[in-house]
Amino acid sequence: TDLAHIRNFSIVAHIDHGKSTLADRLIQLTGTVAERDMKEQLLDAMDIERERGITIKANTVRIEYPAKDGITYVLNLIDTPGHVDFAYEVSRSMKAVEGSLLVVDASQGVEAQTLANVYTAMEADHEIVPVLNKVDLPAAEPDRVREQIEDVIGIEAHDAVEISAKTGLGIPEVLEAIVQRLPAPTVGDRDKPLKALLVDSKYDSYLGVVVIVRIIDGVLKKGQRIRMMGTGGTYPVDRVGIYRPAMQDVDELGPGEIGFLTASIKQVRDTRVGDTITLEKNGATEALPGFKPSIPVVFCGLFPVDTNDFEDMRDAIEKLALNDASFTSEMETSAALGFGFRCGFLGLLHLEVIRDRLEREYDIDLITTAPSVIYHVYMRDGTRVDLHNPADMPDPTHIDHIEEPRIKATILVPDDYLGDVLKLCQERRGIQMDLTYAGSRAMVVYDLPLNEVVFDFYDRLKSVTKGYASFDYQMIGYREDHLVKMQILVNDEPVDALSMLVHRDRAEGRGRAMCEKLKELIPRHMFKIPIQAAIGGRVIARETLSAMRKDVTAKCYGGDASRKRKLLDKQKAGKKKMRQFGKVEIPQEAFINALKMD
Ligand code: GDP
Ligand code: MG
């Protein structure tokens, strides 16, 4: 295809503003998919993606559009991940296209992820076409939102396209705007050695790893031997093709084009988003700039509730890791929880997605330990320990100081809830960086410790603002603070899985809250159980769970044998969800619930 007749673009939006619906309409209107094959959310493949309304893997589709100027254009839409956890991969895949449609719900206006995503697009030098969606809703205020886009984001919005992705209103205008207002790909050279950007990859059980690529220079064909410049791997190309959105083989992909390749690659781990693909022999000498593999920032232990599930869990984790290069795992043994895995994730959502999949797709009940960030522990001897697991904390007398990761959080919230949001951020050791107004909404920017956010910050934010706040963050670096390791002792035995690093000034409150929670969560036993929080040898909080007075079956009056048996069976089933700690049984939910603060 003539480069002048190609348009490569992505759609950026806050969640639920209509990105997937618009993509569906574009695919439908251009007849890319036969009407009978049309189903909703064509690009969102995985169940979990659909349910949560997020994209985890980049998807792409080629659309042909006969424009008003008589020319048929090739439009390549890349649907990139829409969540902060995948920020680095988003910013890399944005480099594969030249423009973005900025979709804003005209009844809601600009939200935190609108800002985060449009800024990523601007950093990738995209031309941006604002699109006001949901104008069919009575609450839509396109003029107000237009003004807001100009004020808050600082881009021209008077010629924003007004649409309803639901009814189809304005979709032809969007297609014309893509062709007229977004740039063609910058000129690449067919005769130079192959240089292609690795946009994303996914594991397919029939084809092996499928890689989405954007060709910069040269030509990609079946039969070539390619080399990944970052990882060094070399592979023979089996298939080259495009998505429409079903896979369709093509003879070659040239400069400016987007498509896929397969090359007998065994695992997704061998393909890093942002890597440069070239030919094995006489390849390009210089890779595309700025490649760095994305690394996990949040860690937690995952243990099977039933120890018999350990082998199944190992298999499941290996399978999930095949399709996800940024998910890491290593075996871990805990005195209390037995055999399990210490796993690393890009963020909390990533953690939840993996945990969900293990439980749902592989049917394994899990205990999740407190999520932890990576602390930099500087030792007196000048060395640094990167601590992912509070259980591995070095002897405090050898520690010089500890640094923790900080984030810059941006929150948009209606005025009425601003006070509660400021209070929450303050409680979580936040430092206010900025506070501005856009209409009746406030935009607050806070510098916050990541460890105060990883657990339940987002849930708390939602509850104090009744769901009206939007939130986004980015990492800003490490800073020293007074952090100590707090241990929880149940019946005088330390429970590893509940230990955590906390700020010295917050330790007492946190410890007290955890002891109180655990007192409610642990069922009574035949004996008294002390529950304590301690720093080093010093107890900072304590609760006592009193002993149970009678046998549970006592209330069955001894008469009704079947009822008694039922109750015992029920207790046995309940046991599956409990773990034994010394003489004490702790239910599975206790591990996660004890950490929630209200
Ligand atoms: P995404 O999260 O940005 O991909 O948003 P979706 O495309 O999944 O849309 C979120 C919700 O808004 C869905 O329930 C859609 O049916 C609805 N929606 C999308 N576009 C429109 C529109 O133009 N009008 C109305 N009324 N609803 C819409
Ligand atoms: Mg979507």
Coordinates of N, CA and C in Angstrom, one line a residue, residues 135-268:
V135 N -23.6 11.4 23.0 CA -24.4 12.7 22.8 C -25.9 12.3 22.8
D136 N -26.2 11.0 22.7 CA -27.6 10.6 22.7 C -28.2 10.7 24.1
L137 N -27.4 10.8 25.1 CA -27.9 10.8 26.5 C -28.4 12.2 26.8
P138 N -29.5 12.3 27.6 CA -30.1 13.7 27.9 C -29.1 14.5 28.7
A139 N -28.2 13.8 29.5 CA -27.3 14.5 30.4 C -26.0 15.0 29.6
A140 N -25.9 14.7 28.3 CA -24.8 15.1 27.5 C -24.6 16.6 27.5
E141 N -23.4 17.1 27.7 CA -23.2 18.6 27.6 C -21.9 18.8 26.7
P142 N -22.1 18.5 25.4 CA -20.9 18.6 24.5 C -20.1 19.9 24.6
D143 N -20.9 21.0 24.7 CA -20.2 22.3 24.7 C -19.3 22.5 26.0
R144 N -19.9 22.1 27.1 CA -19.1 22.2 28.3 C -17.9 21.3 28.3
V145 N -18.1 20.1 27.8 CA -16.9 19.2 27.8 C -15.9 19.6 26.8
R146 N -16.3 20.2 25.7 CA -15.4 20.8 24.7 C -14.5 21.8 25.4
E147 N -15.1 22.7 26.1 CA -14.4 23.7 26.8 C -13.4 23.1 27.9
Q148 N -13.9 22.0 28.5 CA -13.1 21.4 29.5 C -11.9 20.7 28.9
I149 N -12.0 20.1 27.7 CA -10.9 19.5 27.1 C -9.8 20.6 26.8
E150 N -10.3 21.8 26.3 CA -9.4 22.8 26.0 C -8.7 23.3 27.3
D151 N -9.5 23.5 28.4 CA -8.9 24.1 29.6 C -8.0 23.1 30.3
V152 N -8.4 21.8 30.5 CA -7.7 20.9 31.3 C -6.6 20.2 30.5
I153 N -6.9 19.8 29.3 CA -5.8 19.1 28.5 C -5.0 20.0 27.7
G154 N -5.6 21.1 27.3 CA -4.9 22.1 26.5 C -4.8 21.8 25.0
I155 N -5.7 21.1 24.5 CA -5.7 20.9 23.1 C -7.0 21.5 22.5
E156 N -6.9 21.9 21.2 CA -8.0 22.5 20.4 C -9.1 21.5 20.4
A157 N -10.4 21.9 20.7 CA -11.5 21.0 20.7 C -12.7 21.5 20.0
H158 N -12.6 22.7 19.3 CA -13.8 23.3 18.7 C -14.3 22.4 17.6
D159 N -13.4 21.6 16.9 CA -13.9 20.7 15.9 C -13.9 19.3 16.3
A160 N -14.2 19.1 17.6 CA -14.4 17.7 18.2 C -15.6 17.1 17.5
V161 N -15.5 15.8 17.2 CA -16.6 15.1 16.5 C -17.6 14.7 17.5
E162 N -18.9 15.0 17.3 CA -19.9 14.6 18.3 C -20.5 13.3 17.8
I163 N -20.5 12.3 18.6 CA -21.0 11.0 18.2 C -21.9 10.3 19.3
S164 N -22.6 9.2 18.8 CA -23.1 8.2 19.7 C -22.6 6.9 19.2
A165 N -21.7 6.3 19.9 CA -21.2 5.0 19.5 C -22.3 4.0 19.6
K166 N -23.3 4.3 20.4 CA -24.4 3.3 20.6 C -25.3 3.3 19.4
T167 N -25.7 4.5 19.0 CA -26.7 4.6 17.9 C -26.0 4.6 16.5
G168 N -24.7 4.9 16.5 CA -24.1 5.0 15.2 C -24.0 6.4 14.7
L169 N -24.6 7.4 15.4 CA -24.6 8.8 15.0 C -23.1 9.3 14.9
G170 N -22.7 9.9 13.8 CA -21.4 10.6 13.7 C -20.2 9.6 13.4
I171 N -20.5 8.3 13.2 CA -19.4 7.4 12.9 C -18.7 7.7 11.5
P172 N -19.6 8.0 10.5 CA -18.9 8.4 9.2 C -18.0 9.6 9.3
E173 N -18.4 10.5 10.2 CA -17.6 11.7 10.4 C -16.2 11.4 11.1
V174 N -16.3 10.4 12.0 CA -15.1 9.9 12.7 C -14.1 9.3 11.6
L175 N -14.6 8.5 10.7 CA -13.8 7.9 9.7 C -13.2 9.0 8.8
E176 N -13.9 10.0 8.4 CA -13.4 11.1 7.6 C -12.3 11.8 8.4
A177 N -12.6 12.0 9.7 CA -11.6 12.8 10.5 C -10.3 12.0 10.6
I178 N -10.4 10.7 10.7 CA -9.2 9.9 10.8 C -8.3 10.1 9.5
V179 N -9.0 10.0 8.4 CA -8.3 10.2 7.1 C -7.8 11.6 6.9
Q180 N -8.6 12.6 7.2 CA -8.2 14.0 6.9 C -7.3 14.6 8.0
R181 N -7.5 14.2 9.2 CA -6.8 14.9 10.3 C -5.7 14.2 10.9
L182 N -5.6 12.9 10.7 CA -4.4 12.1 11.3 C -3.4 12.0 10.2
P183 N -2.1 12.0 10.5 CA -1.0 11.9 9.5 C -0.8 10.5 9.0
A184 N -0.3 10.4 7.8 CA 0.1 9.1 7.3 C 1.4 8.7 8.0
P185 N 1.8 7.5 8.0 CA 3.1 7.1 8.7 C 4.3 7.8 8.1
T186 N 5.2 8.1 8.9 CA 6.4 8.7 8.4 C 7.1 7.7 7.5
V187 N 7.8 8.3 6.5 CA 8.4 7.4 5.5 C 9.4 6.5 6.0
G188 N 9.2 5.2 5.7 CA 10.2 4.2 6.0 C 10.9 3.8 4.7
D189 N 11.9 3.0 4.8 CA 12.6 2.6 3.5 C 12.6 1.1 3.3
R190 N 11.9 0.7 2.3 CA 11.7 -0.7 1.9 C 13.0 -1.4 1.7
D191 N 14.0 -0.7 1.2 CA 15.3 -1.3 0.9 C 16.3 -1.4 2.0
K192 N 16.0 -0.8 3.1 CA 16.9 -0.9 4.3 C 16.6 -2.3 4.9
P193 N 17.6 -2.7 5.8 CA 17.3 -4.0 6.6 C 16.1 -3.8 7.4
L194 N 15.4 -5.0 7.6 CA 14.2 -5.0 8.4 C 14.4 -4.3 9.8
K195 N 13.5 -3.4 10.2 CA 13.4 -2.9 11.5 C 11.9 -2.8 11.9
A196 N 11.5 -3.6 12.9 CA 10.1 -3.6 13.3 C 10.0 -3.5 14.8
L197 N 9.0 -2.8 15.2 CA 8.7 -2.6 16.7 C 7.8 -3.7 17.2
L198 N 8.3 -4.4 18.2 CA 7.4 -5.4 18.8 C 6.4 -4.8 19.7
V199 N 5.1 -4.8 19.2 CA 4.1 -4.0 19.9 C 3.5 -4.8 21.1
D200 N 3.3 -6.1 20.9 CA 2.8 -7.0 22.0 C 2.9 -8.4 21.5
S201 N 2.6 -9.3 22.4 CA 2.6 -10.7 21.9 C 1.7 -11.5 22.8
K202 N 1.1 -12.6 22.3 CA 0.2 -13.4 23.1 C 0.4 -14.9 22.8
Y203 N 0.1 -15.7 23.7 CA 0.2 -17.1 23.5 C -1.0 -17.7 23.0
D204 N -0.9 -18.5 21.9 CA -2.1 -19.2 21.3 C -1.7 -20.7 21.4
S205 N -2.7 -21.4 21.9 CA -2.3 -22.9 22.1 C -2.1 -23.6 20.8
Y206 N -2.6 -23.1 19.7 CA -2.4 -23.8 18.4 C -1.1 -23.2 17.7
L207 N -0.9 -21.9 17.7 CA 0.1 -21.3 16.9 C 1.4 -21.0 17.7
G208 N 1.4 -21.1 19.0 CA 2.5 -20.7 19.8 C 2.4 -19.2 20.0
V209 N 3.5 -18.5 20.2 CA 3.5 -17.1 20.4 C 3.2 -16.3 19.2
V210 N 2.2 -15.4 19.2 CA 1.9 -14.6 18.1 C 2.3 -13.2 18.4
V211 N 3.1 -12.5 17.6 CA 3.7 -11.2 17.9 C 3.1 -10.2 17.0
I212 N 2.6 -9.1 17.6 CA 2.1 -7.9 16.8 C 3.3 -7.0 16.5
V213 N 3.4 -6.6 15.3 CA 4.6 -5.8 14.9 C 4.2 -4.6 14.1
R214 N 5.0 -3.6 14.2 CA 4.8 -2.4 13.3 C 6.1 -2.3 12.5
I215 N 6.0 -2.3 11.2 CA 7.2 -2.3 10.4 C 7.7 -0.8 10.3
I216 N 9.0 -0.6 10.5 CA 9.5 0.8 10.4 C 10.2 0.8 9.0
D217 N 11.3 0.0 8.8 CA 12.0 -0.1 7.6 C 12.0 -1.6 7.1
G218 N 12.3 -1.8 5.8 CA 12.4 -3.1 5.3 C 11.1 -3.8 5.1
V219 N 11.2 -5.1 4.9 CA 10.0 -5.9 4.6 C 10.1 -7.2 5.4
L220 N 8.9 -7.6 6.0 CA 8.8 -8.8 6.7 C 8.1 -9.9 5.9
K221 N 8.8 -11.1 5.7 CA 8.2 -12.2 4.9 C 8.3 -13.5 5.6
K222 N 7.5 -14.4 5.3 CA 7.6 -15.8 5.7 C 8.9 -16.4 5.2
G223 N 9.5 -17.2 6.1 CA 10.8 -17.8 5.6 C 12.0 -17.1 6.1
Q224 N 11.9 -15.8 6.4 CA 13.1 -15.1 6.9 C 13.5 -15.6 8.3
R225 N 14.8 -15.3 8.6 CA 15.2 -15.6 10.0 C 15.3 -14.3 10.7
I226 N 14.6 -14.1 11.8 CA 14.6 -12.8 12.5 C 15.4 -12.9 13.8
R227 N 15.8 -11.7 14.3 CA 16.5 -11.6 15.6 C 15.8 -10.5 16.4
M228 N 15.6 -10.8 17.7 CA 15.1 -9.8 18.6 C 16.4 -9.1 19.2
M229 N 16.5 -7.8 18.9 CA 17.7 -7.1 19.3 C 17.9 -6.9 20.8
G230 N 16.8 -6.9 21.6 CA 16.9 -6.7 23.0 C 17.3 -8.1 23.7
T231 N 16.6 -9.1 23.3 CA 16.8 -10.4 24.0 C 17.8 -11.3 23.3
G232 N 18.0 -11.0 22.0 CA 19.0 -11.8 21.3 C 18.5 -13.0 20.6
G233 N 17.3 -13.4 20.9 CA 16.7 -14.7 20.3 C 16.6 -14.6 18.8
T234 N 16.8 -15.7 18.1 CA 16.6 -15.8 16.6 C 15.6 -16.8 16.3
Y235 N 14.8 -16.6 15.3 CA 13.7 -17.5 15.0 C 13.4 -17.5 13.5
P236 N 12.9 -18.6 12.9 CA 12.5 -18.6 11.5 C 11.0 -18.2 11.5
V237 N 10.7 -17.3 10.6 CA 9.3 -16.8 10.5 C 8.4 -17.8 9.8
D238 N 7.3 -18.2 10.5 CA 6.4 -19.2 9.9 C 5.2 -18.5 9.2
R239 N 4.7 -17.5 9.8 CA 3.5 -16.9 9.2 C 3.6 -15.4 9.3
V240 N 3.1 -14.6 8.3 CA 3.0 -13.2 8.4 C 1.6 -12.9 8.0
G241 N 0.9 -12.0 8.7 CA -0.5 -11.7 8.4 C -1.0 -10.4 9.1
I242 N -2.3 -10.2 8.9 CA -3.0 -9.1 9.4 C -4.2 -9.6 10.2
Y243 N -4.8 -8.8 11.0 CA -6.0 -9.1 11.7 C -7.2 -8.3 11.1
R244 N -8.3 -9.0 10.8 CA -9.4 -8.3 10.2 C -10.7 -8.5 10.9
P245 N -10.9 -8.7 12.1 CA -10.0 -9.0 13.1 C -9.6 -10.5 13.1
A246 N -10.2 -11.3 12.3 CA -9.7 -12.7 12.2 C -8.3 -12.7 11.6
M247 N -7.5 -13.7 11.8 CA -6.1 -13.7 11.2 C -6.2 -14.0 9.8
Q248 N -5.5 -13.3 9.0 CA -5.4 -13.5 7.5 C -4.0 -13.4 7.1
D249 N -3.5 -14.4 6.4 CA -2.1 -14.4 6.0 C -1.9 -13.4 4.8
V250 N -0.7 -12.8 4.8 CA -0.4 -11.9 3.7 C 1.1 -12.3 3.2
D251 N 1.4 -11.9 2.0 CA 2.8 -12.2 1.5 C 3.9 -11.5 2.3
E252 N 3.6 -10.2 2.6 CA 4.6 -9.5 3.3 C 4.0 -8.3 4.0
L253 N 4.7 -7.7 4.9 CA 4.4 -6.5 5.6 C 5.5 -5.5 5.3
G254 N 5.2 -4.3 4.8 CA 6.2 -3.3 4.5 C 6.1 -2.1 5.4
P255 N 7.0 -1.1 5.2 CA 7.0 0.1 6.1 C 5.7 0.7 6.3
G256 N 5.4 1.1 7.6 CA 4.1 1.7 7.9 C 3.1 0.7 8.3
E257 N 3.2 -0.5 7.9 CA 2.2 -1.5 8.1 C 2.2 -2.2 9.5
I258 N 1.1 -2.6 10.0 CA 0.9 -3.3 11.2 C 0.3 -4.7 11.0
G259 N 0.9 -5.7 11.6 CA 0.3 -7.0 11.4 C 0.9 -8.0 12.5
F260 N 0.9 -9.3 12.2 CA 1.4 -10.3 13.1 C 2.4 -11.2 12.5
L261 N 3.2 -11.8 13.3 CA 4.1 -12.9 12.8 C 4.0 -14.0 13.8
T262 N 4.3 -15.3 13.3 CA 4.5 -16.4 14.2 C 5.9 -17.0 13.8
A263 N 6.6 -17.5 14.8 CA 8.0 -17.9 14.5 C 8.5 -19.0 15.4
S264 N 7.6 -20.0 15.7 CA 8.0 -21.0 16.7 C 8.6 -20.5 17.9
I265 N 8.0 -19.4 18.4 CA 8.5 -18.9 19.7 C 7.8 -19.6 20.8
K266 N 8.5 -20.1 21.8 CA 7.8 -21.0 22.8 C 7.1 -20.2 23.9
Q267 N 7.7 -19.1 24.3 CA 7.0 -18.4 25.4 C 7.0 -16.9 25.2
V268 N 6.0 -16.3 25.8 CA 5.8 -14.8 25.6 C 7.0 -14.1 26.3

